């Protein structure tokens, strides 16, 4: 008996019948979905927005409680931004796209389109409205399409399945992420809108507490049979991935889980790979994480710059206790930077000063122990590890293992200016596992001095999301940008995954998204050089004193509006 059959046998007959009944409802729902016009779908999403807004507080509080963040914990705001805030923003963006299509327009009408290096088309996908330009001033985002796709082709193809809404897509399976509560919902929305597929969502067991919230929030999709939500472990997942009536699988998780789904368990998996005979008989897309670099380009930084960017780096690693597929893991610095030791000192301080929190994700304590064994000289700071690798020290484990825990490494390369940047890009591409996201910090004077060499270096980075003076998580919560690995992965070598999600402009032929942010916060952002912003310390920083209240306030404002609420939230932001 194969392991696949063994897992199926673990399901009792009642569970199988319940799952089959859900799939039967969804098959009828798929036919209903195919009869909805684009305008009707936009109306449905507006109703969905109302129900999500009504559950936002319960959603954020349930998520925070499930991660061991008590009612006074300063990092509870993370669950507002990465949960209901992200979903509300996505719904607004999808409604705008569908409304354009319903009016006979293109999704890219009114969106700036230009050229990027290497024969690429560049879509200026953020900000697209005055509110975002105000609240997130200094931040912008672009989607770069694959080389050879012209602006005219991009404009004509935007809309994906909503260009042919009556073409049925069947029923897809979404294997939900266990770490960030918006991911399962965003993946369901992409199934519906990019592919015309209704969805069976199997939540990760870590998210079981959210299921009642999801059921209330997503009722407008559940009632007509466009969505069903089920719980369960590996046995349920195994049964569903093999189900003949599910036409597609999407997973957010680990490469090991992906391989088990596609190839089965060893030793059969080894033989299947050799014979190119996958166990999975249907298409699969995936977002699987990796080891993300944080490239620090040397320049002349003030003491305030160094302190701010050190807190920025600490945030990239410690948000959600490091249980993020996009958490920064390896800082790449110049050994010839005159301020290198000053930055290292500031980073140790910022990393140690961040609020303590539970290491809650299953398996993360063992990965922390693995990191401690890999690097016995690591600096232990509260509940986290900082590994500063000396020249000649083996960095393989740090650069090839996604610890998914509060473990941060620092490596050094020679050079300054363009020579360092080119070396750092090559190092990130060749030495770090995965291609999901890369972060880059550079002061405005240095960036200006590099000229076209800087943009060329960005084009050379083989990552699906790139953040310049920002964190790639900003791209994650920006719905009109795309989220996924750099193209080119295969079933046999999946890397950080296959395909993209989010992508509320419904663009075809995506290669990457590029986020740009301000190097300095307000009021230092008012200096003559660089991007201006009204944001002081962003609320997602783990060092923000008012991050919890600001994140809750921004979510409530997005949900319900209200100028007085916005003003109170902005005043809280100024106290960060």
Coordinates of C-alpha atoms in Angstrom, one line a residue:
X1 CA 0.0 0.0 0.0
X2 CA 1.4 3.3 -1.0
X3 CA 1.7 6.3 1.5
X4 CA -1.0 8.1 -0.6
X5 CA -3.4 5.2 -0.1
X6 CA -2.6 5.0 3.6
X7 CA -3.4 8.7 4.1
X8 CA -6.7 8.3 2.2
X9 CA -7.6 5.3 4.4
X10 CA -7.2 7.4 7.5
X11 CA -10.4 9.3 6.5
X12 CA -13.6 7.9 7.8
X13 CA -16.5 7.5 5.5
X14 CA -18.5 10.4 7.0
X15 CA -15.6 12.8 6.3
X16 CA -15.3 11.6 2.7
X17 CA -19.0 12.0 2.1
X18 CA -18.9 15.5 3.6
X19 CA -16.0 16.5 1.3
X20 CA -17.7 15.0 -1.7
X21 CA -20.9 16.9 -0.9
X22 CA -19.0 20.2 -0.7
X23 CA -17.4 19.5 -4.1
X24 CA -20.8 18.7 -5.6
X25 CA -22.2 22.0 -4.4
X26 CA -19.1 23.8 -5.9
X27 CA -19.6 22.1 -9.2
X28 CA -23.1 23.6 -9.4
X29 CA -21.6 26.9 -8.1
X30 CA -19.1 26.8 -11.0
X31 CA -22.0 26.7 -13.5
X32 CA -23.7 29.6 -11.7
X33 CA -20.5 31.6 -11.6
X34 CA -20.1 31.2 -15.4
X35 CA -23.5 32.8 -15.9
X36 CA -22.7 36.0 -13.9
X37 CA -21.8 39.0 -15.9
X38 CA -18.7 41.0 -15.0
X39 CA -20.9 43.7 -13.6
X40 CA -22.8 41.2 -11.4
X41 CA -19.4 39.9 -10.1
X42 CA -18.4 43.5 -9.2
X43 CA -21.7 43.8 -7.2
X44 CA -21.0 40.5 -5.4
X45 CA -17.5 41.7 -4.4
X46 CA -19.1 44.9 -3.0
X47 CA -21.3 42.8 -0.8
X48 CA -18.3 40.7 0.2
X49 CA -16.5 43.9 1.1
X50 CA -19.3 44.8 3.5
X51 CA -19.2 41.4 5.2
X52 CA -15.4 41.5 5.5
X53 CA -15.6 45.0 7.0
X54 CA -18.1 43.8 9.6
X55 CA -15.8 41.0 10.8
X56 CA -12.5 43.0 10.7
X57 CA -12.1 43.5 14.4
X58 CA -13.0 39.9 15.3
X59 CA -10.7 38.7 12.5
X60 CA -7.7 40.7 13.8
X61 CA -8.3 39.9 17.5
X62 CA -8.8 36.2 16.8
X63 CA -5.6 36.0 14.8
X64 CA -3.6 37.9 17.4
X65 CA -4.9 35.7 20.2
X66 CA -4.1 32.5 18.3
X67 CA -0.5 33.7 18.0
X68 CA -0.1 34.4 21.7
X69 CA -0.3 38.2 21.5
X70 CA -2.3 39.4 24.5
X71 CA -4.6 42.4 24.4
X72 CA -1.8 44.9 25.3
X73 CA 0.9 43.5 23.1
X74 CA 2.4 46.2 20.9
X75 CA 2.6 44.0 17.8
X76 CA -1.1 43.1 17.6
X77 CA -1.4 45.6 14.8
X78 CA 0.3 43.1 12.5
X79 CA -2.8 41.1 12.4
X80 CA -4.9 44.1 11.3
X81 CA -2.6 44.9 8.3
X82 CA -1.8 41.4 7.2
X83 CA -5.4 40.2 7.7
X84 CA -8.6 42.3 7.0
X85 CA -6.7 45.4 5.7
X86 CA -5.1 43.4 2.9
X87 CA -8.4 41.7 1.9
X88 CA -10.3 45.0 1.9
X89 CA -7.7 46.6 -0.3
X90 CA -7.8 43.7 -2.7
X91 CA -11.6 43.8 -2.9
X92 CA -11.5 47.5 -3.7
X93 CA -8.9 46.9 -6.4
X94 CA -10.8 44.0 -8.0
X95 CA -14.0 45.9 -8.0
X96 CA -12.3 48.8 -9.9
X97 CA -10.9 46.3 -12.5
X98 CA -14.3 44.6 -12.9
X99 CA -16.1 47.9 -13.2
X100 CA -13.8 49.0 -16.0
X101 CA -14.4 45.7 -17.9
X102 CA -18.2 46.0 -17.3
X103 CA -18.1 49.5 -18.9
X104 CA -16.2 48.2 -22.0
X105 CA -12.9 49.6 -20.9
X106 CA -9.5 48.0 -20.3
X107 CA -8.2 47.4 -16.8
X108 CA -5.1 49.5 -17.7
X109 CA -7.1 52.5 -18.8
X110 CA -5.7 55.5 -16.9
X111 CA -2.7 53.5 -15.8
X112 CA 0.8 54.7 -16.9
X113 CA 2.7 52.2 -19.0
X114 CA 6.4 52.6 -19.9
X115 CA 9.5 50.7 -20.7
X116 CA 11.9 48.9 -18.3
X117 CA 15.4 47.6 -19.0
X118 CA 15.8 44.6 -21.2
X119 CA 12.8 45.1 -23.5
X120 CA 10.3 44.9 -20.7
X121 CA 7.1 46.8 -20.3
X122 CA 6.6 48.6 -17.0
X123 CA 3.1 49.1 -15.5
X124 CA 2.9 51.9 -12.9
X125 CA 0.5 49.9 -10.7
X126 CA 0.6 51.9 -7.4
X127 CA -0.6 54.4 -6.3
X128 CA -3.7 54.6 -8.5
X129 CA -5.9 56.9 -6.4
X130 CA -5.5 60.1 -4.4
X131 CA -6.0 58.4 -1.0
X132 CA -3.1 56.1 -1.5
X133 CA -0.9 58.9 -2.9
X134 CA -1.6 60.8 0.4
X135 CA -1.5 58.1 3.0
X136 CA 1.4 56.2 1.5
X137 CA 3.2 59.1 -0.1
X138 CA 6.7 58.3 -1.1
X139 CA 5.8 54.7 -1.9
X140 CA 5.3 53.4 -5.5
X141 CA 5.0 50.1 -7.2
X142 CA 5.5 48.8 -10.7
X143 CA 4.8 45.5 -12.4
X144 CA 7.4 44.5 -15.0
X145 CA 6.2 42.1 -17.7
X146 CA 8.3 39.4 -19.3
X147 CA 10.7 40.6 -22.0
X148 CA 9.1 41.0 -25.4
X149 CA 5.6 41.9 -24.2
X150 CA 4.7 45.3 -25.7
X151 CA 2.5 47.9 -24.0
X152 CA -0.2 47.3 -26.6
X153 CA -0.2 43.6 -25.8
X154 CA -0.2 44.3 -22.1
X155 CA -3.2 46.5 -22.5
X156 CA -5.1 44.1 -24.7
X157 CA -4.5 41.0 -22.5
X158 CA -5.2 42.6 -19.1
X159 CA -8.3 41.0 -17.5
X160 CA -7.3 37.4 -17.8
X161 CA -10.4 35.2 -17.4
X162 CA -12.7 38.2 -16.9
X163 CA -12.3 38.9 -20.6
X164 CA -14.3 35.7 -21.2
X165 CA -16.4 35.4 -18.1
X166 CA -18.8 32.7 -19.4
X167 CA -15.9 30.2 -19.9
X168 CA -16.3 27.8 -17.0
X169 CA -13.1 27.1 -15.0
X170 CA -14.4 24.3 -12.8
X171 CA -13.5 23.7 -9.2
X172 CA -10.1 24.4 -7.8
X173 CA -8.5 23.4 -4.5
X174 CA -6.7 26.1 -2.4
X175 CA -4.4 24.7 0.3
X176 CA -4.3 27.7 2.6
X177 CA -1.2 29.2 4.3
X178 CA -0.8 28.7 8.0
X179 CA 1.1 31.9 8.9
X180 CA -0.7 35.0 7.5
X181 CA -4.5 35.1 7.7
X182 CA -5.3 37.1 4.5
X183 CA -3.4 34.6 2.3
X184 CA -6.2 31.9 2.0
X185 CA -8.8 34.6 1.2
X186 CA -6.6 36.3 -1.4
X187 CA -5.8 33.0 -3.0
X188 CA -9.5 32.2 -3.3
X189 CA -10.2 35.6 -4.9
X190 CA -7.5 35.0 -7.5
X191 CA -8.9 31.6 -8.4
X192 CA -12.3 33.2 -9.0
X193 CA -11.2 36.2 -10.9
X194 CA -8.0 35.2 -12.7
X195 CA -9.2 31.7 -13.6
X196 CA -13.0 31.6 -13.3
X197 CA -12.6 28.8 -10.8
X198 CA -14.7 28.4 -7.7
X199 CA -12.8 27.1 -4.8
X200 CA -12.6 24.6 -2.0
X201 CA -10.4 26.1 0.6
X202 CA -8.7 23.7 3.1
X203 CA -7.4 25.9 5.9
X204 CA -4.1 25.0 7.5
X205 CA -4.7 23.6 11.1
X206 CA -2.9 26.6 12.5
X207 CA -5.8 28.7 11.2
X208 CA -8.7 26.6 12.6
X209 CA -9.6 29.4 15.1
X210 CA -10.3 31.7 12.1
X211 CA -12.7 29.4 10.3
X212 CA -15.9 30.8 12.0
X213 CA -14.6 34.3 11.1
X214 CA -13.9 33.3 7.5
X215 CA -17.4 31.8 7.2
X216 CA -19.0 35.1 8.3
X217 CA -16.7 37.3 6.3
X218 CA -17.0 35.2 3.1
X219 CA -20.7 34.4 3.4
X220 CA -21.5 36.1 0.0
X221 CA -19.3 33.6 -1.7
X222 CA -20.4 30.6 0.4
X223 CA -24.1 31.0 0.1
X224 CA -24.3 30.7 -3.8
X225 CA -21.8 27.8 -3.8
X226 CA -18.7 29.7 -5.0
X227 CA -16.7 28.7 -1.9
X228 CA -16.5 25.9 0.6
X229 CA -14.2 25.9 3.6
X230 CA -12.9 22.7 5.2
X231 CA -10.6 21.8 8.0
X232 CA -8.2 18.9 8.2
X233 CA -4.6 17.6 8.2
X234 CA -2.5 15.6 5.6
X235 CA -5.1 12.9 5.1
X236 CA -7.8 15.4 4.0
X237 CA -5.2 17.2 1.8
X238 CA -4.2 13.9 0.2
X239 CA -7.8 13.0 -0.5
X240 CA -8.6 16.3 -2.1
X241 CA -5.4 16.7 -4.2
X242 CA -6.3 13.3 -5.8
X243 CA -10.0 14.1 -6.2
X244 CA -11.1 13.7 -9.8
X245 CA -13.6 16.6 -9.7
X246 CA -11.0 19.2 -8.6
X247 CA -9.3 20.5 -11.7
X248 CA -6.4 22.5 -10.1
X249 CA -4.4 22.9 -6.9
X250 CA -2.9 26.0 -5.5
X251 CA -0.7 25.9 -2.4
X252 CA 1.0 28.4 -0.2
X253 CA 3.5 26.5 2.0
X254 CA 6.8 24.7 1.8
X255 CA 8.7 23.1 -1.1
X256 CA 8.7 19.8 0.9
X257 CA 4.8 19.8 1.0
X258 CA 4.7 20.7 -2.7
X259 CA 7.0 17.8 -3.6
X260 CA 5.0 15.4 -1.5
X261 CA 1.8 16.4 -3.4
X262 CA 3.4 16.2 -6.8
X263 CA 5.7 13.2 -6.4
X264 CA 4.4 11.4 -3.3
X265 CA 6.6 10.0 -0.5
X266 CA 9.9 8.3 -0.7
X267 CA 11.1 5.9 -2.0
X268 CA 8.3 6.1 -4.7
X269 CA 8.9 9.8 -5.2
X270 CA 12.5 9.2 -6.2
X271 CA 11.5 6.7 -8.9
X272 CA 8.6 9.0 -10.1
X273 CA 11.0 11.9 -10.5
X274 CA 13.5 9.8 -12.4
X275 CA 10.7 8.6 -14.8
X276 CA 9.1 12.0 -14.9
X277 CA 5.8 10.5 -13.8
X278 CA 4.2 12.9 -11.3
X279 CA 1.7 11.5 -8.8
X280 CA -0.5 14.6 -9.2
X281 CA -2.5 14.4 -12.4
X282 CA -3.7 18.1 -12.5
X283 CA -2.1 21.5 -12.8
X284 CA -0.6 23.1 -9.7
X285 CA 0.5 26.6 -8.8
X286 CA 2.4 27.5 -5.6
X287 CA 4.0 30.1 -3.5
X288 CA 6.7 28.5 -1.4
X289 CA 9.1 31.1 0.2
X290 CA 12.8 31.1 0.2
X291 CA 15.8 32.9 1.7
X292 CA 15.4 36.6 1.1
X293 CA 18.4 39.0 0.9
X294 CA 18.6 42.5 2.3
X295 CA 21.3 44.3 0.3
X296 CA 22.7 47.3 2.1
X297 CA 24.5 49.6 -0.5
X298 CA 27.3 51.6 1.2
X299 CA 27.0 55.4 1.3
X300 CA 27.3 58.4 3.6
X301 CA 24.5 57.9 6.1
X302 CA 23.6 60.1 9.1
X303 CA 23.3 58.6 12.6
X304 CA 19.5 58.8 12.2
X305 CA 19.6 57.0 8.8
X306 CA 21.6 54.2 10.4
X307 CA 19.2 53.8 13.3
X308 CA 16.1 53.9 11.1
X309 CA 17.4 51.4 8.6
X310 CA 18.6 49.1 11.3
X311 CA 15.0 49.0 12.7
X312 CA 13.8 48.5 9.1
X313 CA 16.0 45.4 8.8
X314 CA 14.9 44.1 12.2
X315 CA 11.3 44.4 11.0
X316 CA 11.9 42.5 7.9
X317 CA 13.1 39.5 10.0
X318 CA 11.0 39.8 13.1
X319 CA 7.5 40.7 11.9
X320 CA 5.2 37.7 12.7
X321 CA 8.2 36.3 14.7
X322 CA 9.9 35.5 11.4
X323 CA 7.2 33.1 10.3
X324 CA 7.0 34.7 6.9
X325 CA 7.9 33.3 3.5
X326 CA 9.1 36.8 2.7
X327 CA 11.1 37.5 5.9
X328 CA 14.5 39.0 5.2
X329 CA 17.1 36.4 6.3
X330 CA 20.5 37.4 4.9
X331 CA 21.9 41.0 5.1
X332 CA 24.5 41.6 2.4
X333 CA 26.9 44.4 3.4
X334 CA 30.2 45.9 2.1
X335 CA 33.3 45.0 4.0
X336 CA 34.7 48.3 2.7
X337 CA 31.9 50.5 3.9
X338 CA 33.3 53.0 6.4
X339 CA 30.2 52.9 8.5
X340 CA 29.8 49.1 8.5
X341 CA 30.6 48.6 12.1
X342 CA 28.3 51.5 13.1
X343 CA 25.5 49.8 11.2
X344 CA 26.2 46.4 12.7
X345 CA 26.1 48.0 16.2
X346 CA 22.8 49.7 15.4
X347 CA 21.4 46.4 14.0
X348 CA 22.3 44.5 17.1
X349 CA 20.6 47.1 19.2
X350 CA 17.4 47.2 17.0
X351 CA 17.2 43.4 16.8
X352 CA 17.5 43.0 20.6
X353 CA 15.1 45.9 21.4
X354 CA 12.1 44.6 19.4
X355 CA 9.3 43.3 21.6
X356 CA 9.5 39.7 22.6
X357 CA 6.8 37.4 21.4
X358 CA 6.0 33.7 21.3
X359 CA 7.6 31.5 18.6
X360 CA 4.3 30.0 17.7
X361 CA 4.6 28.3 14.3
X362 CA 4.9 24.5 14.3
X363 CA 8.4 23.4 13.7
X364 CA 10.0 26.7 14.2
X365 CA 11.6 25.9 17.6
X366 CA 13.4 23.0 16.0
X367 CA 14.6 25.2 13.1
X368 CA 15.9 27.7 15.7
X369 CA 17.8 24.8 17.3
X370 CA 19.1 23.8 13.9
X371 CA 20.4 27.4 13.4
X372 CA 22.1 27.4 16.8
X373 CA 23.8 24.2 15.9
X374 CA 24.8 25.5 12.5
X375 CA 26.3 28.6 14.1
X376 CA 27.2 28.0 17.7
X377 CA 28.8 31.5 17.9
X378 CA 25.6 33.2 17.0
X379 CA 24.5 36.1 19.2
X380 CA 21.5 35.2 21.3
X381 CA 19.2 38.2 21.8
X382 CA 16.1 37.5 23.8
X383 CA 14.1 35.0 21.7
X384 CA 16.1 35.4 18.5
X385 CA 19.5 34.7 16.9
X386 CA 21.8 37.1 15.0
X387 CA 24.5 35.4 13.0
X388 CA 27.4 37.7 11.9
X389 CA 29.5 35.6 9.5
X390 CA 33.2 36.4 9.4
X391 CA 35.2 36.3 6.2
X392 CA 35.9 32.6 5.3
X393 CA 33.1 31.3 7.6
X394 CA 30.8 28.8 5.8
X395 CA 27.5 30.6 5.1
X396 CA 25.9 27.7 3.2
X397 CA 23.3 26.8 5.9
X398 CA 22.3 30.4 6.4
X399 CA 21.9 31.0 2.7
X400 CA 20.3 27.7 1.7
X401 CA 17.9 27.0 4.7
X402 CA 14.7 28.9 5.1
X403 CA 14.6 28.9 8.9
X404 CA 11.1 30.4 9.1
X405 CA 12.0 31.6 12.6
X406 CA 13.7 34.7 14.1
X407 CA 17.2 34.0 12.7
X408 CA 19.1 36.8 10.9
X409 CA 22.4 36.4 9.1
X410 CA 24.9 39.0 8.0
X411 CA 27.5 38.4 5.3
X412 CA 30.1 40.8 3.8
X413 CA 31.3 41.3 0.2
X414 CA 34.1 43.6 -1.0
X415 CA 33.6 46.7 -3.0
X416 CA 31.7 50.0 -3.0
X417 CA 29.4 51.7 -5.4
X418 CA 28.5 49.8 -8.6
X419 CA 31.1 47.1 -8.0
X420 CA 29.5 46.2 -4.7
X421 CA 26.0 46.4 -6.0
X422 CA 26.7 44.1 -8.9
X423 CA 28.5 41.6 -6.7
X424 CA 25.7 41.7 -4.2
X425 CA 23.1 41.0 -6.9
X426 CA 25.1 38.1 -8.3
X427 CA 25.5 36.7 -4.7
X428 CA 21.8 36.9 -4.1
X429 CA 21.0 35.3 -7.4
X430 CA 23.5 32.5 -7.1
X431 CA 24.0 31.7 -3.4
X432 CA 20.6 32.2 -1.8
X433 CA 17.8 29.7 -2.0
X434 CA 14.7 30.8 -3.8
X435 CA 13.5 33.7 -5.9
X436 CA 10.4 35.1 -4.1
X437 CA 11.6 38.5 -2.8
X438 CA 14.7 40.7 -2.4
X439 CA 15.2 44.0 -0.5
X440 CA 17.6 46.7 -1.2
X441 CA 18.5 49.8 1.0
X442 CA 20.3 52.7 -0.7
X443 CA 20.5 56.4 0.1
X444 CA 19.3 58.9 -2.6
X445 CA 22.8 60.4 -3.3
X446 CA 24.4 57.0 -3.9
X447 CA 21.5 55.9 -6.1
X448 CA 21.7 59.1 -8.1
X449 CA 25.5 58.6 -8.6
X450 CA 25.0 55.1 -10.0
X451 CA 22.7 56.4 -12.7
X452 CA 21.5 53.8 -15.2
X453 CA 23.7 51.2 -13.5
X454 CA 21.3 51.1 -10.6
X455 CA 18.3 50.3 -12.8
X456 CA 20.4 47.7 -14.7
X457 CA 21.3 46.0 -11.4
X458 CA 17.6 45.8 -10.4
X459 CA 16.8 44.2 -13.7
X460 CA 19.5 41.6 -13.0
X461 CA 17.9 40.5 -9.7
X462 CA 16.0 37.3 -10.4
X463 CA 13.2 37.8 -7.9
X464 CA 9.5 38.0 -8.2
X465 CA 9.2 40.9 -5.8
X466 CA 11.9 43.6 -5.3
X467 CA 11.7 46.3 -2.7
X468 CA 14.0 49.4 -2.8
X469 CA 14.1 51.3 0.5
X470 CA 11.0 49.3 1.5
X471 CA 10.2 45.7 2.5
X472 CA 8.7 43.3 0.0
X473 CA 5.8 42.8 2.4
X474 CA 4.6 46.2 1.2
X475 CA 4.2 44.6 -2.2
X476 CA 2.3 41.7 -0.6
X477 CA -0.3 44.0 0.8
X478 CA -0.6 46.1 -2.4
X479 CA -3.2 44.3 -4.4
X480 CA -2.4 45.8 -7.8
X481 CA 1.1 44.4 -7.6
X482 CA 1.9 40.7 -8.1
X483 CA 3.1 38.1 -5.7
X484 CA 5.0 35.0 -6.6
X485 CA 8.4 33.6 -7.6
X486 CA 10.5 34.7 -10.5
X487 CA 9.3 32.8 -13.6
X488 CA 11.1 29.6 -14.7
X489 CA 10.5 27.1 -11.9
X490 CA 9.3 23.6 -12.8
X491 CA 7.6 20.7 -11.1
X492 CA 10.9 19.0 -10.7
X493 CA 12.7 22.1 -9.4
X494 CA 10.0 24.2 -7.9
X495 CA 12.1 26.7 -5.9
X496 CA 9.9 29.5 -4.6
X497 CA 6.9 28.4 -6.6
X498 CA 5.0 28.6 -9.9
X499 CA 2.7 31.4 -10.9
X500 CA 1.5 34.6 -9.3
X501 CA -1.4 35.8 -7.2
X502 CA -2.9 39.1 -6.0
X503 CA -2.5 41.0 -9.4
X504 CA -5.8 42.8 -9.2
X505 CA -5.2 44.5 -12.6
X506 CA -5.3 40.9 -13.9
X507 CA -2.1 41.3 -16.0
X508 CA -0.8 38.6 -18.2
X509 CA 2.9 37.6 -18.7
X510 CA 4.1 39.0 -15.3
X511 CA 7.8 38.7 -14.5
X512 CA 8.2 40.8 -11.2
X513 CA 6.9 43.6 -9.1
X514 CA 9.2 46.5 -8.0
X515 CA 8.4 48.6 -4.9
X516 CA 10.1 51.9 -4.1
X517 CA 9.9 53.7 -0.8
X518 CA 11.4 56.7 1.0
X519 CA 14.9 56.3 2.4
X520 CA 14.1 58.7 5.3
X521 CA 10.8 59.0 7.2
X522 CA 8.9 62.2 7.9
X523 CA 10.1 64.9 8.7
X524 CA 13.6 64.0 7.6
X525 CA 12.1 63.0 4.2
X526 CA 11.6 66.7 3.5
X527 CA 15.3 67.0 2.7
X528 CA 16.1 68.2 -0.9
X529 CA 17.1 64.6 -2.1
X530 CA 15.0 61.5 -2.0
X531 CA 11.3 60.7 -1.9
X532 CA 9.0 62.7 0.3
X533 CA 6.5 61.1 2.6
X534 CA 4.1 62.1 5.4
X535 CA 4.8 58.8 7.2
X536 CA 7.1 59.0 10.2
X537 CA 8.0 55.5 11.4
X538 CA 5.7 53.1 9.4
X539 CA 3.2 51.3 11.6
X540 CA 4.5 47.9 10.4
X541 CA 7.9 48.5 12.0
X542 CA 8.3 46.3 15.1
X543 CA 9.8 49.3 16.8
X544 CA 6.7 51.5 16.2
X545 CA 5.3 52.6 19.6
X546 CA 1.8 53.2 18.1
X547 CA 1.8 50.5 15.5
X548 CA -1.1 48.6 17.0
X549 CA -3.4 51.6 17.2
X550 CA -2.4 53.0 13.8
X551 CA -2.8 49.6 12.1
X552 CA -6.3 49.2 13.6
X553 CA -7.2 52.7 12.7
X554 CA -6.1 52.4 9.1
X555 CA -8.1 49.2 8.7
X556 CA -11.2 50.7 10.2
X557 CA -10.8 53.7 8.0
X558 CA -10.5 51.5 4.9
X559 CA -13.5 49.5 6.0
X560 CA -15.9 52.4 7.0
X561 CA -14.3 55.7 6.1
X562 CA -14.6 58.8 8.3
X563 CA -12.4 61.8 8.3
X564 CA -12.3 62.1 12.1
X565 CA -11.1 58.5 12.4
X566 CA -8.4 59.2 9.8
X567 CA -7.2 62.3 11.6
X568 CA -7.0 60.5 14.9
X569 CA -5.0 57.7 13.2
X570 CA -2.6 60.1 11.6
X571 CA -2.0 61.8 14.9
X572 CA -1.2 58.4 16.4
X573 CA 1.2 57.8 13.6
X574 CA 3.1 60.9 14.4
X575 CA 3.8 59.5 17.8
X576 CA 5.3 56.3 16.5

